[in-house]
CSV table of C-alpha atoms in Angstrom, one decimal:
chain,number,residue,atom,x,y,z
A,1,UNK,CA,-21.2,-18.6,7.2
A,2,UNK,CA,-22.9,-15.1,6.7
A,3,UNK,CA,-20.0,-13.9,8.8
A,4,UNK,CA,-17.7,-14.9,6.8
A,5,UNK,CA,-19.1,-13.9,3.4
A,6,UNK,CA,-19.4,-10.9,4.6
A,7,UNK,CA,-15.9,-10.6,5.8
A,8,UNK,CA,-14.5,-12.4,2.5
A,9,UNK,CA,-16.2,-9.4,0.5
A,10,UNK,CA,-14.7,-6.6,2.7
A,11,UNK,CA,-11.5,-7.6,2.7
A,12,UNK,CA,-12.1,-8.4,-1.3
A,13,UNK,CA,-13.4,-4.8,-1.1
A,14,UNK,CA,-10.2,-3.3,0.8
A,15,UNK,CA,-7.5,-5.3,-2.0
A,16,UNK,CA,-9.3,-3.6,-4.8
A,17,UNK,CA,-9.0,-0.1,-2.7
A,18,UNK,CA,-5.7,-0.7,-1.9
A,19,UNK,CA,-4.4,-1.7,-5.8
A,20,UNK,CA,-6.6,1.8,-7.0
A,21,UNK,CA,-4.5,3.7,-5.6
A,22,UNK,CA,-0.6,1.6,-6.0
A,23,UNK,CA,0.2,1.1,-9.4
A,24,UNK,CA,2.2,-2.7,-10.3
A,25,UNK,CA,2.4,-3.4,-6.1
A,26,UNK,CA,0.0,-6.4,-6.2
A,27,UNK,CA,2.7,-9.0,-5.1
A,28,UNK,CA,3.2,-6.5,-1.9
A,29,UNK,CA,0.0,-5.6,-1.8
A,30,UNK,CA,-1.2,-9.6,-1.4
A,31,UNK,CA,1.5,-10.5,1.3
A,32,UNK,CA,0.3,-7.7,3.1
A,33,UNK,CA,-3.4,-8.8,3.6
A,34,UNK,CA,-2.0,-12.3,3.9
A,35,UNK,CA,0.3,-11.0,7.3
A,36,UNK,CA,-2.9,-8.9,8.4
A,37,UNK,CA,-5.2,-11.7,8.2
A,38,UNK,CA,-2.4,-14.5,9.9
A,39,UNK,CA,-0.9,-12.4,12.3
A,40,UNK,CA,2.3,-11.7,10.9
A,41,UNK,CA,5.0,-9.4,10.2
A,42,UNK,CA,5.6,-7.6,6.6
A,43,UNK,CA,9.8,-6.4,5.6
A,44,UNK,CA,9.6,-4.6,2.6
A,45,UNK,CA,12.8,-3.6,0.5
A,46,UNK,CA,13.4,-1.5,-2.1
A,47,UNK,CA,15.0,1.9,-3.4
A,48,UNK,CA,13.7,5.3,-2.3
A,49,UNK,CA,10.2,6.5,-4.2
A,50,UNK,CA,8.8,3.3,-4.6
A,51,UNK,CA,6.1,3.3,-2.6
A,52,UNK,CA,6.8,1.3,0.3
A,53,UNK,CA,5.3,4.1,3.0
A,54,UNK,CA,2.5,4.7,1.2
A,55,UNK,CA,1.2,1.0,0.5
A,56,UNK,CA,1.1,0.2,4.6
A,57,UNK,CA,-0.6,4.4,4.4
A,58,UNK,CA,-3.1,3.0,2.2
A,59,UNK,CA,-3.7,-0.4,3.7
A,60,UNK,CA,-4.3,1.7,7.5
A,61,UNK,CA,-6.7,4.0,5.9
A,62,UNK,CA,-8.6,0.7,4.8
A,63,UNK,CA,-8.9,-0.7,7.9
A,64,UNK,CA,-10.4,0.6,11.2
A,65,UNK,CA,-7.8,0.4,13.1
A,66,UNK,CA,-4.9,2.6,15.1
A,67,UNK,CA,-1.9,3.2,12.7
A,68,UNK,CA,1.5,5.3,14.1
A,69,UNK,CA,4.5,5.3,12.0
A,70,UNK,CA,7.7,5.2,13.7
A,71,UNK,CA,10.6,7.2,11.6
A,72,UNK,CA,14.2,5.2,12.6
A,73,UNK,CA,17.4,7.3,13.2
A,74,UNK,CA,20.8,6.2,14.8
A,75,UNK,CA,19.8,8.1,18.1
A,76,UNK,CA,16.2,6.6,18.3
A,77,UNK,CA,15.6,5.1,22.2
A,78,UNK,CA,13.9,2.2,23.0
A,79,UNK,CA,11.2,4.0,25.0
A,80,UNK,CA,10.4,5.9,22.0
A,81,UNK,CA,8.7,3.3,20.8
A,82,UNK,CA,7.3,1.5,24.0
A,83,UNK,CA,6.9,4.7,25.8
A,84,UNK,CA,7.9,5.6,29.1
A,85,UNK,CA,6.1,6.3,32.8
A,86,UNK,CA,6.1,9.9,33.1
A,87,UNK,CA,6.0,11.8,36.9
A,88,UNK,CA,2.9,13.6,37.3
A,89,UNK,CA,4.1,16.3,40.3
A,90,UNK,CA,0.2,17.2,40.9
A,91,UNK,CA,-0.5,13.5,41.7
A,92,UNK,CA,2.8,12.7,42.7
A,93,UNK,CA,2.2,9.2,40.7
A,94,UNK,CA,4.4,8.1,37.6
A,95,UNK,CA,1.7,7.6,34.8
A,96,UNK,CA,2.4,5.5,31.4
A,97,UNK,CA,2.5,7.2,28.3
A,98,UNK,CA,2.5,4.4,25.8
A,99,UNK,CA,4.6,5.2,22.6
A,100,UNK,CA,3.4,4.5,18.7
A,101,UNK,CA,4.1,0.7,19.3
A,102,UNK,CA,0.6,0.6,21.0
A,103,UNK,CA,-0.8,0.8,17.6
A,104,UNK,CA,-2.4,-2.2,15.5
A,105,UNK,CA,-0.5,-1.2,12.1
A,106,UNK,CA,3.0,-0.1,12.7
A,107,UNK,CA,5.1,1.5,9.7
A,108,UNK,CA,8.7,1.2,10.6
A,109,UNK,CA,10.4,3.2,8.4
A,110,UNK,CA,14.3,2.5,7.7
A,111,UNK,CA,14.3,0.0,10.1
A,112,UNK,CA,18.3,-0.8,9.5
A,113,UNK,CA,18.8,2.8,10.7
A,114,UNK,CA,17.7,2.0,14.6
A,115,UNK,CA,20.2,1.0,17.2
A,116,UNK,CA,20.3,-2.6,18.4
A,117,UNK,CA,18.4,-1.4,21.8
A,118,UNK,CA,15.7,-0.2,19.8
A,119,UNK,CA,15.8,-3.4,17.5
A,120,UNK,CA,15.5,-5.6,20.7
A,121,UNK,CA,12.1,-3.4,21.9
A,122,UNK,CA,10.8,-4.3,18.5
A,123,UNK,CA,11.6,-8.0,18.5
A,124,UNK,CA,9.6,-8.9,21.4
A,125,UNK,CA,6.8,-6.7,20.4
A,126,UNK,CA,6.6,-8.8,17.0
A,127,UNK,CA,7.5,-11.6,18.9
A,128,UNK,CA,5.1,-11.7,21.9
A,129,UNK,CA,2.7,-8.9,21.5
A,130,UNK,CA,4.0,-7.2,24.6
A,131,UNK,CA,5.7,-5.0,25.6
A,132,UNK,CA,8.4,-5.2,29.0
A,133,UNK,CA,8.7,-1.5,30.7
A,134,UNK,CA,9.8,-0.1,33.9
A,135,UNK,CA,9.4,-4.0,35.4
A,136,UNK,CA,5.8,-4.3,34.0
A,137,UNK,CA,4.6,-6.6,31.3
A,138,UNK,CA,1.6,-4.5,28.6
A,139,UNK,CA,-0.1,-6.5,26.3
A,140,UNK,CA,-0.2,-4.9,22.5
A,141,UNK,CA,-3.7,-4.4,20.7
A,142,UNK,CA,-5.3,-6.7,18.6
A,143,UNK,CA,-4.7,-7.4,15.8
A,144,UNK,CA,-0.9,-5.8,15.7
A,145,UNK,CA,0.9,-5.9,12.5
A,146,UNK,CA,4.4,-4.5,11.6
A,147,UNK,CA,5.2,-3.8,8.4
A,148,UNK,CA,9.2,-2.5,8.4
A,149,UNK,CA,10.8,-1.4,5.4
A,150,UNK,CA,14.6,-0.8,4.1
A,151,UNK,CA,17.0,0.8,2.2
A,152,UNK,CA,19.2,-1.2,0.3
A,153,UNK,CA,21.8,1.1,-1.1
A,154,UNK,CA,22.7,2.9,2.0
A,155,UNK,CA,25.3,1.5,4.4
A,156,UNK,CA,26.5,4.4,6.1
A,157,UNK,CA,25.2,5.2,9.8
A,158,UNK,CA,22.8,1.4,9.2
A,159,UNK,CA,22.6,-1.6,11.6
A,160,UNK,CA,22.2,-4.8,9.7
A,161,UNK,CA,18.8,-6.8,11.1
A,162,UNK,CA,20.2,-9.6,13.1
A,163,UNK,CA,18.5,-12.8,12.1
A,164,UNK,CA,16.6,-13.6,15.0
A,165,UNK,CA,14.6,-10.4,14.0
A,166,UNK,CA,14.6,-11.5,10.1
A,167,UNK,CA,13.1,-14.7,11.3
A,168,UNK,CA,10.2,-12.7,13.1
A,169,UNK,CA,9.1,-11.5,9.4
A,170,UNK,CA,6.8,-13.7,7.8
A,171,UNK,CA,8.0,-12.2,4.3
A,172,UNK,CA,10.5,-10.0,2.8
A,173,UNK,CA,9.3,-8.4,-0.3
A,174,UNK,CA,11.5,-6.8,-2.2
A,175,UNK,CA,9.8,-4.5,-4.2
A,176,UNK,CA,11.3,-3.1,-8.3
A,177,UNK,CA,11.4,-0.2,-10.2
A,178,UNK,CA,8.6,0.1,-12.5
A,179,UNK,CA,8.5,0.0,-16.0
A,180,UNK,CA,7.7,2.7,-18.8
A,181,UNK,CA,3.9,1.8,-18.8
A,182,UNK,CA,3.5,1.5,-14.8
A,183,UNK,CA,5.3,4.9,-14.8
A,184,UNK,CA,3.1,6.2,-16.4
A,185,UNK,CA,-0.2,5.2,-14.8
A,186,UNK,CA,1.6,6.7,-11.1
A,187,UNK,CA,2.0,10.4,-12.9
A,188,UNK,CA,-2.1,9.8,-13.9
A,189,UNK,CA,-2.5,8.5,-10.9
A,190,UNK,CA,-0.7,11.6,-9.1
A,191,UNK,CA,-2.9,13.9,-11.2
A,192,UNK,CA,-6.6,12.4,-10.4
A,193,UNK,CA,-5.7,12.3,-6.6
A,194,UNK,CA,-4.1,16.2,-6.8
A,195,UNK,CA,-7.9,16.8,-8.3
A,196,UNK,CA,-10.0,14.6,-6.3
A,197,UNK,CA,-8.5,12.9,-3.2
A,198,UNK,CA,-9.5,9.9,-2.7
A,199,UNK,CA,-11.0,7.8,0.1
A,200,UNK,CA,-12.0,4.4,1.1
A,201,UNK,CA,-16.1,3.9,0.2
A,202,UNK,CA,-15.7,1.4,3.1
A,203,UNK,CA,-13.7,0.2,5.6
A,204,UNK,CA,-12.5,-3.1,7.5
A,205,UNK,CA,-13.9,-3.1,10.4
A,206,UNK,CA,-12.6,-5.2,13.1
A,207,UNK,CA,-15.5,-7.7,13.5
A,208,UNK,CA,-14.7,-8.5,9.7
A,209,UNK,CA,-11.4,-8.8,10.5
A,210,UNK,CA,-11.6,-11.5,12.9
A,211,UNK,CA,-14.6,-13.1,10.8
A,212,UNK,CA,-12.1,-13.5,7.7
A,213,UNK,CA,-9.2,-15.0,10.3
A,214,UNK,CA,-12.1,-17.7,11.0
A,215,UNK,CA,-12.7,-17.9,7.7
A,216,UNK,CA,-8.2,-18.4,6.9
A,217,UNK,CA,-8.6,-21.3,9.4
A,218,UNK,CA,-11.3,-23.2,7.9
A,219,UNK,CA,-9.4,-23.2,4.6
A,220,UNK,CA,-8.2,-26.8,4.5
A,221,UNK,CA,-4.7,-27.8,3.6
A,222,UNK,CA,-4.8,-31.7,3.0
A,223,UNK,CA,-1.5,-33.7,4.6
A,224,UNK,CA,0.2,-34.2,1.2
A,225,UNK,CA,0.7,-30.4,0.6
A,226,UNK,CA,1.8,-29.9,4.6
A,227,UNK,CA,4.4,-32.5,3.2
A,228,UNK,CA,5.5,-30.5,0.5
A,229,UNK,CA,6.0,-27.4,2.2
A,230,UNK,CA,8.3,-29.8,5.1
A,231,UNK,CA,9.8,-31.3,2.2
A,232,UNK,CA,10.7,-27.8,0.6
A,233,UNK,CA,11.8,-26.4,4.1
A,234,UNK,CA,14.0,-29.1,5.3
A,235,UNK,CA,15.9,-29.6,1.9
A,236,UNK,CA,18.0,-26.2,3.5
A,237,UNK,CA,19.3,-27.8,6.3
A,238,UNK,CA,20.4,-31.2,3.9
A,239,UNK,CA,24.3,-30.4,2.9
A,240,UNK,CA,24.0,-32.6,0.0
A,241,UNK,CA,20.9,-31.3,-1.8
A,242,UNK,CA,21.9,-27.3,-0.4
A,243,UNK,CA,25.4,-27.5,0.0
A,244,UNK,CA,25.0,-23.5,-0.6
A,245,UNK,CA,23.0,-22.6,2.9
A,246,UNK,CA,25.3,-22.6,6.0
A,247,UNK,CA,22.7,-21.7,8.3
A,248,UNK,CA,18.6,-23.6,7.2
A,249,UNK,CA,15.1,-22.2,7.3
A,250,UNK,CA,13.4,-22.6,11.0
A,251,UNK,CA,10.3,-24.2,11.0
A,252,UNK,CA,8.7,-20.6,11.2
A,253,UNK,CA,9.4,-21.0,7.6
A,254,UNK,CA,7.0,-24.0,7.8
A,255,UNK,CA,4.6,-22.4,9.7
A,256,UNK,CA,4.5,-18.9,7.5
A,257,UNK,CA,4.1,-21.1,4.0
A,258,UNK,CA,1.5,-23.5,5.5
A,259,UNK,CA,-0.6,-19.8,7.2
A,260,UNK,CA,0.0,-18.0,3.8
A,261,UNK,CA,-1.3,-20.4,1.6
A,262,UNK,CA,-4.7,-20.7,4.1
A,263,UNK,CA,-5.0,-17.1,3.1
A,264,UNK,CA,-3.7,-16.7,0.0
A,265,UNK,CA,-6.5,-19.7,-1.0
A,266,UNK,CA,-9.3,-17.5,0.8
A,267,UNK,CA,-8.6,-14.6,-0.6
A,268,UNK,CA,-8.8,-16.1,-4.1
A,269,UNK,CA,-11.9,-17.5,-3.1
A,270,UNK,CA,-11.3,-21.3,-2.6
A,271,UNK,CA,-11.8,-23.3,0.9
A,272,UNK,CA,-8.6,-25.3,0.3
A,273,UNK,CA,-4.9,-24.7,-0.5
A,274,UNK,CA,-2.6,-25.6,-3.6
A,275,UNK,CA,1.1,-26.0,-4.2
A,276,UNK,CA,0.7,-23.2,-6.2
A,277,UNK,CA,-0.2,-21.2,-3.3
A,278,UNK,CA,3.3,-22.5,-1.5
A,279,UNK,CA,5.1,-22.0,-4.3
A,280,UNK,CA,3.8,-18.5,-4.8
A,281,UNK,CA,5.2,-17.5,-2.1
A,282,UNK,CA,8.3,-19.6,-0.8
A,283,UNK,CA,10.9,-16.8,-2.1
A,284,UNK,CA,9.5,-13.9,0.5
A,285,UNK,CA,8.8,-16.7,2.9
A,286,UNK,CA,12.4,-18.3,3.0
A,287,UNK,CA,14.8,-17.1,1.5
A,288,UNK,CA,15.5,-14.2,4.4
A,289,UNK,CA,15.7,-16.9,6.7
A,290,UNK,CA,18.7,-18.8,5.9
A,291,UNK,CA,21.8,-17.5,5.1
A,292,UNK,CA,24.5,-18.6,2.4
A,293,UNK,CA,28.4,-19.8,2.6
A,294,UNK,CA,30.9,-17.2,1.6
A,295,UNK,CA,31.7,-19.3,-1.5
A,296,UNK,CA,28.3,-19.2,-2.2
A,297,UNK,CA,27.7,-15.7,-1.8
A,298,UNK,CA,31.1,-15.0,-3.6
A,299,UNK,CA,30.0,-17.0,-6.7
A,300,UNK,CA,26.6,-14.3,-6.7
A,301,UNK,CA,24.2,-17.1,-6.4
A,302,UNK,CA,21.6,-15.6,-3.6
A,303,UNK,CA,18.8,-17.2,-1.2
A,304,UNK,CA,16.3,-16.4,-3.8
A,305,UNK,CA,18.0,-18.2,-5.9
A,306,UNK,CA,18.3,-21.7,-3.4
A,307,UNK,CA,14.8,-21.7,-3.3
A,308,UNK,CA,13.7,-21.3,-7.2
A,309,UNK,CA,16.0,-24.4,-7.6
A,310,UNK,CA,14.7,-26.3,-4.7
A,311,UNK,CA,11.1,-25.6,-6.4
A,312,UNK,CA,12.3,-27.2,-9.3
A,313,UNK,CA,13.6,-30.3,-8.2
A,314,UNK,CA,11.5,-30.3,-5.7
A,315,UNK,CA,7.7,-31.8,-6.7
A,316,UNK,CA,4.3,-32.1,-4.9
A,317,UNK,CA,3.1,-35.4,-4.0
């Protein structure tokens, strides 16, 4: 229980860190602990200049472990992120070089600009936690955690995420311009750290980490709420009650609301879960994982949109 305590106050300790130094991110700044302490995968979307590098920069500086950053271009190669065996011609062996995949926090930056090959590489890293080259099977460090983000308003030279990939990401946050008074706070901001870089009093160490995934397991979820989130989930794939959605939430929709709510409970310091805590965070859950008809998507009305309705008509027990 000490463990855990401990571990509950560290990673209370890195959120606080994190939100010092990212003005009006707390939404992102909460799914991302929630993916680091369940395992998951983060998809961040938003506009150029709005902070998206630098939340996952901050969240690695946090934490003690490995962090590479992969920059996607059309011309990017699978093996750039896997790696590739390289001949040595004074051993005459082929040795592994291991690319920036072998990392526990991954920034993938742009992640629509990389080529389907290299999108497949990435799949069955996030998928798996391994990585398939020349024939040989190498398992990724623990924990791993991908957090991708996207452009939104550039098409040109892009390769659309195929959903099988989307499905991978336990959220999408899409991330807004900030207002007058947030604005202001990031020039402060810009001026303290030009004066006095700043850096983490502590960080997450590993053994925390995996104390606080103990702890995220423990937090109980009673079956009445694990009905409400099948409820919510399965109202997609019903044509009378979503007759918007031509292709439903997979049950890793299930899984991601019923793991997120575990954490999102811990971190706010309670040992079970609430429909609020489902509810909180169906729209970055879901709403990536289905996808609309036409007419739907013709009339404007958008996944995010499906789900805030099936929230309201749909109740917890």
């Amino acid at each position: 229980m000490h463990d855990i305590a401990t571990a509950n106050s560290a990673v209370l300790g890195l959120r606080d860190w994190i939100e010092s130094r990212l003005i009006g991110r707390t939404p992102l700044v909460e799914r991302l602990l929630i993916a680091l302490l369940t395992g998951g995968h983060v998809l961040v979307e938003g506009i150029p200049g709005l902070a998206k590098t630098r939340a996952v920069r901050v969240l690695a500086e946090g934490c003690d472990a490995s962090f590479s950053r992969i920059q996607c271009t059309p011309d990017l190669m699978p093996s750039d992120l896997t790696g590739t065996p390289v001949f040595r011609p004074d051993t005459g062996d082929f040795v592994f070089v291991a690319g920036p995949l072998f990392h526990s926090i991954v920034l993938v930056d742009e992640i629509n600009r990389a080529p389907p090959k290299v999108q497949s590489a990435l799949l069955e890293a996030m998928a798996e936690n391994q990585i398939s080259v020349g024939g040989e099977t190498r398992p990724l460090p623990e924990p791993f955690m991908v957090v991708a983000t996207q452009n939104p308003i550039e098409h040109e030279g892009t390769f659309p995420l195929p959903e099988a990939q989307l499905d991978r990401f336990m959220y999408h946050v899409v991330v807004s311009t900030p207002g007058p008074e947030d604005e202001m706070r990031i020039l402060d901001l810009v001026d303290v750290e030009a004066a006095t870089p700043a850096s983490p009093q502590m960080l997450l160490a590993l053994d925390n980490l995996s104390a606080a995934k103990q702890g995220v397991q423990g937090v109980h979820v009673a079956p009445a709420l694990k009905e409400f989130i099948v409820r919510l989930v399965t109202a997609t794939r019903d044509g009378e009650t979503c007759p918007e959605v031509e292709h439903p939430v997979s049950p890793r929709g299930s899984l991601a609301l019923l793991a997120g709510a575990r954490a999102r409970a811990w971190l706010d310091g309670r040992d079970f879960a609430t429909p609020e805590d489902v509810a909180h965070l169906a729209e970055d859950a879901l709403a990536h994982r289905m996808v609309l008809t036409w007419r739907a998507e013709a009339d404007g009305t958008t996944a995010r949109d499906v789900i805030r309705g099936l929230l309201g008509r749909i109740e917890p027990l």
